[in-house]
XYZ file of C-alpha atoms in Angstrom:
422
model
C 164.583 42.816 67.252
C 163.329 46.249 66.275
C 164.558 47.562 62.923
C 165.893 51.089 63.158
C 165.780 53.815 60.567
C 168.670 53.474 58.049
C 169.909 56.907 59.111
C 170.521 55.659 62.643
C 173.526 53.381 63.317
C 172.649 49.909 64.572
C 175.233 49.874 67.374
C 173.986 48.098 70.481
C 173.496 51.315 72.415
C 170.964 52.408 69.782
C 168.780 49.327 70.342
C 165.744 50.692 72.109
C 165.622 47.847 74.645
C 169.220 48.627 75.648
C 168.142 52.255 76.047
C 165.323 51.088 78.306
C 167.660 49.033 80.507
C 170.131 51.913 80.840
C 167.290 54.288 81.633
C 165.969 51.936 84.295
C 169.410 51.738 85.937
C 169.760 55.539 85.910
C 166.331 55.838 87.518
C 167.261 53.312 90.212
C 170.292 55.420 91.100
C 168.108 58.397 92.109
C 165.304 56.686 94.021
C 166.825 56.741 97.505
C 166.782 60.516 98.125
C 162.975 60.386 97.989
C 162.095 56.903 99.139
C 164.437 56.413 102.102
C 164.181 60.012 103.311
C 161.927 58.865 106.137
C 164.852 56.844 107.616
C 166.873 60.037 108.070
C 164.152 62.161 109.678
C 164.779 60.913 113.238
C 168.587 61.319 113.271
C 168.405 64.655 111.455
C 165.770 65.991 113.846
C 167.996 65.050 116.768
C 171.119 66.543 115.165
C 169.560 69.811 113.943
C 166.987 70.349 116.709
C 164.072 70.986 114.347
C 160.382 70.085 114.362
C 159.071 67.454 111.975
C 157.172 70.096 109.984
C 160.370 72.166 109.569
C 162.406 69.143 108.568
C 159.828 67.970 106.016
C 160.443 71.115 103.976
C 163.664 69.400 102.909
C 161.580 66.656 101.320
C 159.318 69.236 99.700
C 162.285 71.155 98.274
C 163.643 67.899 96.853
C 160.385 67.311 94.983
C 159.885 70.979 94.056
C 163.363 71.266 92.480
C 162.860 67.894 90.828
C 159.549 68.948 89.312
C 159.040 72.707 89.068
C 162.306 73.066 87.150
C 161.462 70.157 84.861
C 160.656 72.301 81.772
C 164.175 73.757 82.022
C 165.678 70.349 82.771
C 163.824 68.817 79.809
C 164.992 71.626 77.525
C 168.596 71.031 78.571
C 168.258 67.304 77.808
C 166.828 68.146 74.369
C 169.532 70.741 73.748
C 172.657 68.919 74.959
C 171.602 65.271 74.790
C 170.809 62.671 77.452
C 174.370 61.375 77.962
C 175.788 64.677 79.240
C 172.737 65.824 81.168
C 171.981 62.490 82.843
C 175.642 62.351 83.936
C 175.345 65.829 85.473
C 172.100 64.837 87.170
C 173.714 61.758 88.726
C 176.654 63.825 89.939
C 174.324 66.346 91.586
C 172.096 63.684 93.136
C 174.943 61.708 94.671
C 176.934 64.818 95.532
C 173.957 66.346 97.325
C 173.891 63.372 99.688
C 177.615 63.628 100.364
C 177.352 67.340 101.163
C 174.317 66.735 103.394
C 176.496 64.647 105.698
C 178.384 67.773 106.775
C 175.525 70.233 107.426
C 174.889 71.575 110.914
C 171.760 73.667 110.321
C 168.412 73.250 108.585
C 169.082 75.855 105.898
C 172.201 74.050 104.730
C 170.213 70.797 104.599
C 167.545 72.522 102.520
C 170.230 73.485 99.991
C 172.214 70.229 99.819
C 169.518 67.587 100.155
C 166.631 69.681 98.859
C 168.023 71.906 96.094
C 171.102 70.066 94.772
C 169.638 66.559 94.997
C 166.298 67.805 93.743
C 167.642 69.448 90.602
C 169.880 66.476 89.832
C 167.173 63.847 90.242
C 164.802 65.995 88.180
C 167.174 66.040 85.204
C 167.364 62.255 85.235
C 163.680 61.615 85.828
C 162.203 63.865 83.171
C 165.002 63.058 80.748
C 164.569 59.281 80.964
C 160.761 59.365 80.755
C 160.906 61.731 77.778
C 163.418 59.425 76.124
C 161.244 56.330 76.578
C 158.039 57.813 75.112
C 160.033 58.603 71.959
C 161.715 55.207 71.656
C 158.458 53.288 72.311
C 155.502 54.906 70.507
C 153.882 51.463 70.251
C 154.315 50.559 73.947
C 154.339 53.881 75.765
C 152.515 52.669 78.841
C 154.776 49.660 79.312
C 158.032 51.472 78.518
C 157.412 54.488 80.735
C 156.171 52.101 83.411
C 159.357 50.041 83.287
C 161.562 53.143 83.340
C 159.573 54.693 86.181
C 159.704 51.335 87.975
C 163.425 51.894 88.354
C 162.614 54.955 90.450
C 160.339 52.852 92.626
C 162.450 49.668 92.656
C 165.790 51.311 93.362
C 165.186 51.732 97.077
C 164.439 48.001 97.429
C 168.176 47.431 97.284
C 169.028 50.309 99.623
C 166.355 50.453 102.360
C 167.764 47.713 104.603
C 171.477 48.483 104.019
C 170.897 52.199 104.633
C 168.799 51.541 107.743
C 171.479 49.167 109.054
C 174.324 51.593 108.306
C 172.501 54.477 109.997
C 172.183 52.368 113.146
C 175.791 51.138 113.106
C 177.780 54.066 111.668
C 175.462 57.074 111.857
C 173.504 58.994 109.247
C 176.448 61.149 108.078
C 178.650 58.199 107.123
C 175.664 56.585 105.418
C 174.996 59.670 103.278
C 178.625 59.810 102.134
C 178.956 56.130 101.225
C 175.616 55.788 99.456
C 175.902 59.175 97.785
C 179.127 58.068 96.093
C 177.725 54.646 95.129
C 174.501 55.961 93.612
C 176.158 58.870 91.815
C 178.719 56.560 90.185
C 176.049 54.108 88.999
C 174.035 56.900 87.375
C 177.060 58.361 85.581
C 178.084 54.974 84.187
C 174.561 54.202 82.911
C 174.311 57.615 81.226
C 177.234 56.949 78.887
C 175.146 54.749 76.577
C 171.997 56.891 76.335
C 171.017 58.409 72.972
C 167.975 60.190 71.508
C 166.180 58.657 68.476
C 165.936 60.651 65.279
C 162.889 62.913 64.919
C 160.020 60.973 63.396
C 161.596 57.579 64.067
C 159.115 54.700 64.354
C 159.589 50.974 64.975
C 159.016 48.649 62.057
C 155.346 48.038 61.271
C 154.038 50.795 63.549
C 151.935 53.829 62.660
C 149.737 55.930 64.966
C 146.715 54.592 63.108
C 147.513 51.037 64.242
C 147.960 51.945 67.930
C 145.642 50.286 70.462
C 145.166 53.565 72.355
C 143.891 56.925 71.100
C 146.908 58.826 69.756
C 147.336 62.197 68.129
C 148.593 62.271 64.549
C 150.099 65.684 65.222
C 152.782 66.908 67.640
C 151.950 69.999 69.690
C 154.581 72.469 70.846
C 154.668 73.274 74.573
C 152.986 76.634 73.910
C 150.153 74.956 72.000
C 149.762 72.291 74.684
C 149.538 74.883 77.455
C 146.525 76.431 75.723
C 144.629 73.140 75.816
C 142.094 72.446 78.615
C 142.980 68.754 78.319
C 146.496 69.492 79.561
C 145.237 71.443 82.558
C 142.840 68.673 83.536
C 145.745 66.208 83.391
C 147.787 68.642 85.485
C 145.025 68.910 88.114
C 144.564 65.148 88.296
C 148.290 64.449 88.612
C 148.573 67.125 91.326
C 145.800 65.467 93.316
C 147.288 61.986 93.018
C 150.786 63.262 93.815
C 149.457 64.931 96.943
C 147.745 61.786 98.169
C 150.749 59.541 97.563
C 153.358 61.914 98.974
C 151.319 62.367 102.147
C 152.018 58.691 102.771
C 155.580 58.546 101.369
C 156.894 61.385 103.519
C 155.179 60.323 106.732
C 155.372 56.511 106.833
C 158.129 56.638 109.463
C 156.426 59.134 111.790
C 153.028 57.452 111.823
C 154.579 53.967 112.120
C 156.341 55.154 115.259
C 153.235 56.855 116.631
C 151.187 53.658 116.271
C 154.028 51.590 117.799
C 154.648 49.360 114.797
C 157.973 50.722 113.535
C 160.193 48.404 115.591
C 157.798 45.463 115.886
C 159.099 42.262 114.305
C 157.409 40.754 111.251
C 159.020 37.575 109.920
C 161.993 38.381 112.117
C 162.479 41.859 110.649
C 161.554 45.332 111.906
C 158.203 46.381 110.449
C 159.223 49.836 109.168
C 162.196 48.904 106.944
C 160.324 45.753 105.840
C 157.354 47.946 104.904
C 159.619 50.335 102.988
C 161.207 47.448 101.088
C 157.879 45.860 100.154
C 156.449 49.268 99.236
C 159.395 49.978 96.940
C 158.711 46.657 95.205
C 154.969 47.272 94.749
C 155.596 50.920 93.854
C 157.902 49.713 91.094
C 155.764 46.778 89.967
C 152.609 48.868 89.544
C 154.191 51.162 86.944
C 154.844 48.659 84.151
C 151.794 46.598 85.172
C 149.227 49.372 84.861
C 151.163 50.858 81.937
C 150.782 47.525 80.128
C 147.094 47.356 81.110
C 146.520 50.865 79.758
C 148.098 49.896 76.428
C 145.264 47.371 76.088
C 142.143 48.805 77.750
C 142.850 52.543 77.475
C 144.383 55.179 79.726
C 141.230 56.546 81.377
C 139.748 53.185 82.356
C 143.076 52.104 83.825
C 143.324 55.331 85.823
C 139.876 54.766 87.277
C 140.757 51.214 88.341
C 144.131 52.097 89.854
C 143.028 55.238 91.685
C 140.003 53.443 93.159
C 142.343 50.720 94.437
C 144.494 53.390 96.104
C 141.420 54.881 97.812
C 140.290 51.512 99.177
C 143.808 50.563 100.297
C 144.361 53.751 102.295
C 141.066 53.311 104.163
C 141.834 49.684 105.031
C 145.360 50.632 106.106
C 144.041 53.205 108.520
C 141.646 50.656 110.016
C 144.503 48.209 110.759
C 147.489 50.523 111.108
C 148.372 49.372 114.633
C 148.872 45.741 113.551
C 152.477 45.242 112.388
C 151.948 42.464 109.824
C 148.924 44.176 108.270
C 150.792 47.493 108.333
C 153.549 45.964 106.171
C 151.137 44.334 103.701
C 148.722 47.261 103.426
C 151.386 49.934 102.934
C 152.601 47.793 100.037
C 149.069 47.777 98.605
C 148.781 51.551 99.026
C 151.902 52.069 96.945
C 150.668 49.601 94.327
C 147.601 51.809 93.925
C 149.628 55.020 93.669
C 152.898 54.515 91.787
C 151.276 53.954 88.381
C 150.689 57.689 87.975
C 154.278 57.865 86.713
C 153.484 55.630 83.751
C 149.875 56.560 83.034
C 150.237 60.339 82.942
C 153.296 60.606 80.638
C 151.839 57.982 78.279
C 148.490 59.792 78.192
C 150.176 63.155 77.634
C 152.266 61.919 74.699
C 149.288 60.083 73.181
C 147.388 63.368 73.336
C 150.017 65.892 72.254
C 152.413 63.829 70.119
C 156.045 62.640 70.472
C 158.187 65.392 68.918
C 158.155 67.664 71.982
C 157.495 64.851 74.458
C 160.453 65.567 76.772
C 159.682 69.255 77.239
C 155.916 68.706 77.312
C 156.242 66.154 80.081
C 158.492 68.593 81.915
C 155.502 70.935 82.251
C 153.171 68.166 83.446
C 155.734 66.879 85.923
C 155.473 70.178 87.809
C 152.273 68.649 89.244
C 154.463 66.360 91.343
C 155.976 69.493 92.906
C 152.523 70.852 93.699
C 151.763 67.568 95.454
C 154.965 67.731 97.474
C 153.955 71.011 99.120
C 150.753 69.431 100.368
C 152.079 65.915 100.805
C 154.934 66.752 103.172
C 154.595 69.832 105.415
C 150.815 70.165 105.069
C 150.279 66.565 106.178
C 152.580 67.099 109.164
C 150.772 70.355 109.938
C 147.381 68.620 109.844
C 148.683 66.019 112.267
C 150.106 68.695 114.536
C 146.922 70.789 114.453
C 144.369 68.014 114.912
C 146.476 65.743 117.113
C 145.676 62.757 114.887
C 146.488 61.224 111.519
C 142.766 60.703 110.791
C 142.395 63.931 108.825
C 145.432 63.075 106.680
C 144.081 59.658 105.730
C 140.646 61.061 104.929
C 142.116 63.742 102.648
C 144.133 61.088 100.801
C 141.066 58.878 100.258
C 138.919 61.750 98.978
C 141.585 62.898 96.504
C 142.005 59.352 95.175
C 138.267 58.834 94.684
C 137.732 62.210 93.012
C 140.594 61.671 90.557
C 139.246 58.239 89.609
C 135.865 59.785 88.759
C 137.470 62.597 86.738
C 139.383 60.052 84.647
C 136.315 58.274 83.264
C 134.156 61.366 82.959
C 135.870 64.679 82.208
C 139.222 63.381 80.923
C 137.722 60.806 78.575
C 135.363 63.427 77.140
C 137.992 66.145 76.694
C 140.579 63.817 75.178
C 138.011 62.438 72.731
C 137.153 65.922 71.540
C 140.793 66.918 71.280
C 141.803 63.891 69.217
C 138.798 64.222 66.904
C 139.681 67.865 66.289
C 143.242 67.099 65.132
């Protein structure tokens, strides 16, 4: 067991592995607003009388409020502590779903599902990731991967029940029931979360002994924002967020267009089975590639993972009208994408130090919001304009390939210079 600093009590909630488990549970409680959104698009379109492109702005607002406000959300976590702020985030996330059950126009849905849920999930996401990079300086890739896996894994337990409840009781009842359940789980998990003392390190660890390149100095947000290394990381995360969210937000629509949504695979409908498998692979990839990056380096791992995502999306498009392959290949696509949520925060903290890690990651996490603008409405607009999903899949593949190349060329070079300089 890790030995804590003498100035920190050794109560069980201060054990960093307990912190990781609680963080994972809190992350699981906020995964459904993003990852099962596609199940609500059909009923909401019918109820509100909107187009798909108009409706998808709800999804974009969810991600925008979750990400573009993350510097503020991270500051609040630093200022008032994770227990209070994570509790508030869980209340907003679950409450946003409950309120969404009663809306009768698209603008109200934008506010309840997009704004309220988005701000609440953002507090939890950036707060938990920032907490983990401070508790685990020796295993940043693995720890952030496991915490982020909760965000991917959470919908595994909700996809089928939510799909079934929508069919049997309607979307409004489903939003109320699951909003209350998920909000309560997040609030309970938050009660044990604590921040480590500044400068805390696990026994036997120093930055000099780390297996990855790490800064010996902590940069303030203002100093980080003046670094070209940060802006390259921001560009790369924006590109990967765009490619992944193009798929996340449109799995339901293109499954229905290619007549695989209701087809049976192993006795189950292909679309919810695909969503369940994708949630599993999207969660598994985060600790897996995080662990890999702790051993072979961040840039090399990025290149491998992003190349896999590029190949998977091209193969998926080639076999998208075959139900069994659709289920398997969508799972592979998410395995090649979800690791961005462990690799980028670990790389950022390695580069700019742990002291301001929560707030610093808040600025980088805005890139996810940039991706949501392109990943949701823009993808639907491309489909509407061209009459085909071909252009969407090609854009995703190009972004994946380009980001993989940038990782082992420009990023490796810039990070090396930066770390040598400090």
